[in-house]
Amino acid sequence: MGIVERKEREKEEMRKLILEAAQKLFLENGFEKVSIRNIADAIEYSPATIYLYFKDKNELLYGIHNIGFHKMIQEFQPALSLADPFDRLVEMGRRYFRFAFENPEHFDLMFIMNAPMDALACRDDIWDEGRAAFGLLVKCVQDCMNAGVFKYQDAEVAAMMIWSAVHGYTALFLRKRLDMFEESRRKELMEDAFTLFIETIRKGL
Amino acid sequence: MGIVERKEREKEEMRKLILEAAQKLFLENGFEKVSIRNIADAIEYSPATIYLYFKDKNELLYGIHNIGFHKMIQEFQPALSLADPFDRLVEMGRRYFRFAFENPEHFDLMFIMNAPMDALACRDDIWDEGRAAFGLLVKCVQDCMNAGVFKYQDAEVAAMMIWSAVHGYTALFLRKRLDMFEESRRKELMEDAFTLFIETIRKGL
DNA sequence: CTTGTTTACTAAACAGTGTTTAGTAAGTTT
DNA sequence: AAACTTACTAAACACTGTTTAGTAAACAAG
């Protein structure tokens, strides 16, 4: 009597089909320029079908946001296995920015756009993906404290401060607020600001 | 023969009428929920009229973004007249966040949304408002260096690093990425992270 | 004062958008 | 074979930003 199981499998596969077609279109054309109808066309189903698998567009974007987190966590792995906790922290910072730079649409969805958070708020659910990722950072900061690199002792507060600094220039860059600097100066400025931040917390935290 | 002058005045007034009606609606309902038709209704003109005064919606949003910058610069004034340069820097940071908290729609337009930057990019113009505001920060950081508060000597890089840190938690907060912390903890965490950042740069920069 | 021209404005249309509803056809169960 | 359930869709609804063609008033020139 595996019919119900098969149906469930098919349902899951359909969700995946939609999600991956949507992701492909979004990454290719940007979020503003992709509609439910475009996605429906790509998978050769009617637009209404998508609403049988996702409550609304926010829910769909939330699904892609999840894929983004998987990708990011994976790309963080090499950083996490570095021996020195401070090196680990620096490498995590670099990878945060590099991920944003190489996957701007995913990063947008994960940390800037309203849509995925609205989907969560509607179900009044908690942002588990964000919590987990932040947890990685807190752990790393805690290791730095245990190793005596930082004198300050509240790892969560320190992690928040570090996340802010790295997220700040990443978000400003992505939303073109650093375009006021000429391209070569911009790259230099971001690199130097990051290095300066690292040196500052090494001395002052 | 003041006819052409009067016409120019009327044209300017009409722009202002549209801009302020638009701003009012945007601040009341948020940007996602206001259309050109809504604005047209509010001023009792047809939608097409708006396009005689603004190239497109991005241009209109850019206009409101400018009003936001005027407001922000004004609210920065008291900070700028503090005697001690480091106090000045701290107060600027506090006011950056307070402005965002009290004027989230304006802040969004100024530092997060794509629309106003797209309007600039189309005219391939430079972001003067951002440059001017960043200039204030650079000057303040330079004063801190001259006063010997900071040892590091590149004011622009240091300003970039400081802007990043303050913008980071502001943007994360505004885009609901800190909602994973319970409300009271969230306020505390932001406050503590800011204080920690201030203490860290005081010691380490 | 009557022309011709310019200006300011709008009705209506175009080409889209997210989403819902009512209905169909195939698969499954009895 | 009949009844029920599921998966799907055509078409509509109520919007969106934007453009076009046309009108009526304001102005300038003869």
Coordinates of C-alpha atoms (C1' of nucleotides) in Angstrom, one line a residue, chain B residues 7 11 14 37 44-46 48-49 52-53, chain C residues 6-16:
Chain B
K7 CA 5.6 79.0 -14.8
K11 CA 6.4 73.7 -12.0
M14 CA 3.9 70.9 -8.4
R37 CA -2.3 55.8 -8.7
E44 CA -6.4 64.9 -7.3
Y45 CA -4.5 64.6 -10.6
S46 CA -4.2 61.8 -13.1
A48 CA 0.0 60.4 -16.1
T49 CA 0.6 63.9 -14.7
L52 CA 5.4 65.0 -16.4
Y53 CA 7.4 65.9 -13.3
Chain C
dT6 C1' 2.6 75.9 -26.9
dT7 C1' 1.6 74.1 -22.4
dA8 C1' -0.8 71.2 -18.9
dC9 C1' -3.4 67.8 -18.3
dT10 C1' -6.0 63.3 -18.8
dA11 C1' -8.7 58.9 -20.6
dA12 C1' -7.7 54.9 -22.1
dA13 C1' -4.8 51.4 -23.2
dC14 C1' -0.7 48.2 -22.8
dA15 C1' 1.6 44.8 -20.8
dG16 C1' 2.5 43.1 -17.1

